[in-house]
Coordinates of C-alpha atoms and ligand atoms in Angstrom, one line a residue:
X17 CA -24.3 8.1 29.9
X18 CA -22.6 9.6 26.9
X19 CA -25.9 10.8 25.4
X20 CA -26.7 12.5 28.8
X21 CA -23.2 14.1 29.1
X22 CA -23.0 15.2 25.5
X23 CA -25.5 18.2 25.7
X24 CA -24.3 19.1 29.2
X25 CA -20.7 19.6 28.2
X26 CA -21.4 20.7 24.7
X27 CA -19.5 18.0 22.8
X28 CA -20.9 15.7 20.2
X29 CA -21.4 12.1 21.3
X30 CA -18.9 11.0 18.6
X31 CA -16.1 12.9 20.3
X32 CA -16.9 11.4 23.6
X33 CA -16.8 8.0 22.1
X34 CA -13.4 8.6 20.5
X35 CA -14.5 9.6 17.0
X36 CA -14.2 13.2 15.9
X37 CA -16.7 15.2 13.9
X38 CA -15.4 18.1 11.9
X39 CA -16.9 21.2 13.2
X40 CA -17.3 24.5 11.4
X41 CA -15.2 27.1 13.3
X42 CA -16.8 30.2 11.8
X43 CA -19.5 30.5 14.4
X44 CA -22.3 28.9 12.3
X45 CA -24.1 25.8 13.4
X46 CA -22.3 22.6 12.3
X47 CA -23.4 21.2 9.0
X48 CA -26.0 18.4 9.8
X49 CA -24.2 16.3 7.1
X50 CA -20.9 16.2 9.1
X51 CA -17.9 14.4 7.8
X52 CA -16.8 11.8 10.4
X53 CA -13.1 11.1 10.9
X54 CA -11.4 8.7 13.2
X55 CA -7.9 8.4 14.6
X56 CA -6.4 5.4 13.0
X57 CA -3.1 3.8 14.1
X58 CA -1.1 2.1 11.4
X59 CA 2.4 0.7 11.2
X60 CA 4.1 1.5 7.9
X61 CA 7.7 0.6 7.1
X62 CA 8.3 0.0 10.8
X63 CA 7.0 3.3 12.0
X64 CA 3.7 3.6 13.8
X65 CA 1.6 6.6 12.8
X66 CA -1.7 8.0 13.9
X67 CA -3.9 9.4 11.1
X68 CA -7.0 11.6 11.4
X69 CA -9.0 10.3 8.4
X70 CA -12.3 9.1 7.3
X71 CA -12.4 5.3 7.9
X72 CA -13.6 4.6 4.4
X73 CA -10.7 6.5 2.8
X74 CA -8.8 4.2 0.4
X75 CA -5.6 3.1 1.9
X76 CA -3.7 4.3 -1.2
X77 CA -5.0 7.8 -0.5
X78 CA -3.7 7.6 3.1
X79 CA -0.3 6.4 1.9
X80 CA 0.1 9.0 -0.8
X81 CA -1.7 12.0 0.6
X82 CA -1.4 11.7 4.4
X83 CA 2.0 9.9 4.7
X84 CA 3.7 11.3 1.5
X85 CA 4.6 7.7 0.4
X86 CA 3.8 8.4 -3.2
X87 CA 5.9 5.7 -4.9
X88 CA 3.0 3.4 -4.6
X89 CA 1.1 4.2 -7.7
X90 CA -2.6 4.8 -8.6
X91 CA -3.8 3.4 -11.9
X92 CA -7.0 1.5 -12.3
X93 CA -8.4 2.2 -8.8
X94 CA -10.5 -1.1 -8.8
X95 CA -7.9 -3.7 -7.8
X96 CA -7.1 -5.2 -11.2
X97 CA -3.8 -3.8 -12.3
X98 CA -1.5 -4.2 -9.3
X99 CA 0.2 -0.8 -9.6
X100 CA -0.7 0.0 -5.9
X101 CA 0.6 -3.3 -4.5
X102 CA 1.9 -3.1 -0.9
X103 CA 2.6 -5.8 1.7
X104 CA 0.2 -6.3 4.7
X105 CA 2.0 -8.7 7.1
X106 CA 4.1 -9.8 4.1
X107 CA 1.2 -10.6 1.8
X108 CA 0.7 -8.6 -1.4
X109 CA -2.5 -6.4 -1.2
X110 CA -4.0 -3.8 -3.5
X111 CA -4.0 -0.5 -1.6
X112 CA -6.6 1.1 -3.8
X113 CA -9.4 -1.2 -2.7
X114 CA -8.4 -1.4 1.0
X115 CA -10.2 1.0 3.3
X116 CA -7.9 2.6 5.9
X117 CA -10.3 1.7 8.6
X118 CA -10.0 -2.0 7.7
X119 CA -6.1 -2.1 7.5
X120 CA -4.6 -4.3 10.2
X121 CA -1.0 -5.5 10.6
X122 CA 2.3 -4.3 9.5
X123 CA 2.5 -2.5 6.2
X124 CA 5.5 -2.4 3.9
X125 CA 5.6 -0.1 0.8
X126 CA 8.3 0.1 -1.8
X127 CA 9.9 2.9 0.2
X128 CA 10.4 0.4 3.1
X129 CA 11.6 -2.5 1.0
X130 CA 15.2 -1.4 0.8
X131 CA 17.2 1.9 0.8
X132 CA 19.4 3.5 -1.7
X133 CA 22.4 2.2 0.3
X134 CA 21.0 -1.2 0.9
X135 CA 18.7 -2.3 -2.0
X136 CA 16.5 -5.3 -1.6
X137 CA 17.7 -8.2 -3.8
X138 CA 14.6 -7.7 -6.0
X139 CA 15.4 -4.0 -6.5
X140 CA 19.0 -4.8 -7.4
X141 CA 17.8 -7.5 -9.9
X142 CA 15.4 -5.0 -11.4
X143 CA 18.3 -2.7 -12.1
X144 CA 20.6 -5.5 -13.4
X145 CA 17.9 -6.7 -15.8
X146 CA 16.9 -3.2 -16.8
X147 CA 13.3 -4.1 -16.3
X148 CA 11.6 -0.7 -16.3
X149 CA 10.4 1.1 -19.4
X150 CA 8.1 4.0 -18.4
X151 CA 8.3 2.7 -14.8
X152 CA 4.8 3.4 -13.7
X153 CA 3.8 -0.1 -12.8
X154 CA 7.2 -1.2 -11.5
X155 CA 6.8 -0.5 -7.8
X156 CA 3.8 -2.8 -7.8
X157 CA 5.8 -5.4 -9.8
X158 CA 8.7 -5.3 -7.4
X159 CA 6.4 -5.6 -4.3
X160 CA 4.7 -8.6 -5.9
X161 CA 8.2 -10.2 -6.7
X162 CA 9.4 -9.6 -3.1
X163 CA 6.3 -11.3 -1.7
X164 CA 6.6 -14.2 -4.1
X165 CA 10.3 -14.9 -3.2
X166 CA 9.5 -14.6 0.5
X167 CA 7.0 -17.5 0.3
X168 CA 8.7 -19.4 -2.6
X169 CA 12.4 -18.8 -2.8
X170 CA 12.9 -20.7 -6.0
X171 CA 9.6 -20.2 -7.9
X172 CA 8.8 -22.3 -11.0
X173 CA 7.7 -20.5 -14.2
X174 CA 4.1 -21.4 -13.4
X175 CA 4.4 -19.8 -9.9
X176 CA 5.9 -16.7 -11.4
X177 CA 3.2 -16.5 -14.0
X178 CA 0.5 -17.0 -11.4
X179 CA 2.0 -14.4 -9.0
X180 CA 2.2 -11.7 -11.7
X181 CA -1.2 -12.6 -13.3
X182 CA -2.7 -9.5 -11.7
X183 CA 0.1 -7.0 -12.3
X184 CA -0.3 -5.4 -15.7
X185 CA 2.4 -3.6 -17.6
X186 CA 1.3 -1.6 -20.6
X187 CA 5.0 -1.4 -21.7
X188 CA 5.2 -5.2 -21.9
X189 CA 8.1 -5.7 -19.7
X190 CA 7.0 -9.2 -18.7
X191 CA 10.1 -11.1 -20.1
X192 CA 12.4 -8.8 -18.1
X193 CA 10.3 -9.2 -15.0
X194 CA 10.7 -13.0 -15.2
X195 CA 14.4 -12.6 -15.8
X196 CA 14.8 -10.2 -12.8
X197 CA 12.7 -12.6 -10.5
X198 CA 15.2 -15.4 -11.4
X199 CA 18.2 -13.1 -10.8
X200 CA 16.8 -12.1 -7.4
X201 CA 16.0 -15.7 -6.5
X202 CA 19.6 -16.6 -7.3
X203 CA 21.0 -13.7 -5.4
X204 CA 18.9 -14.5 -2.3
X205 CA 20.0 -18.2 -2.5
X206 CA 23.7 -17.2 -2.9
X207 CA 23.9 -18.6 -6.4
X208 CA 26.0 -17.0 -9.0
X209 CA 23.7 -17.9 -11.9
X210 CA 19.9 -17.8 -12.1
X211 CA 18.1 -21.2 -12.4
X212 CA 15.3 -21.8 -14.9
X213 CA 12.5 -24.3 -14.1
Ligands
FES314 S1 -4.5 1.0 -8.9 FE1 -4.8 -0.6 -7.4 S2 -4.9 -2.4 -8.5 FE2 -4.8 -0.9 -10.0
FES315 S1 7.0 -0.2 -17.4 FE1 5.5 1.1 -18.3 S2 3.6 0.3 -17.5 FE2 5.1 -1.1 -16.9

């Protein structure tokens, strides 16, 4: 039916099916190699947004360029450094290798973890332990720490090492990251002093 209607009412089949094809508006015929975009609904930091993007766009591009959430960083672009870590339904995921069309669930970025007036315990611990050096990797490190403590409130050294195995820091802040994770664990548990295991 759509194929019959399409030429009659002058709209591409993709539009009738809910996809949109970018059309040239200068009077020329559309480029046969059209760039398809789709309307994608995503929930980021508690807010549902509709994006008009190519489904294969890396989720990191959508966050940074479409939503202006640019504190999630781009580094390797191939899923091995952790700089772009966000939470998808509470699980740490690499936004650079997720396609926007495949994203399902509730997204939290570093902007949604806490606020300047109400820092997440991990963010406060990062300040207290003075973790950051250049800072570039740190939003990914903090998101990894928050996900770790959500699933393991009192992680062992082995659990910490395993959780951060895929988060690289060229400044070598790893000892301070471990210290901050223990500080945050203690704060979340209501302890005055961090525990070491
Ligand atoms: S930029 Fe995504 S893992 Fe490195
Ligand atoms: S603080 Fe510089 S890369 Fe981690």
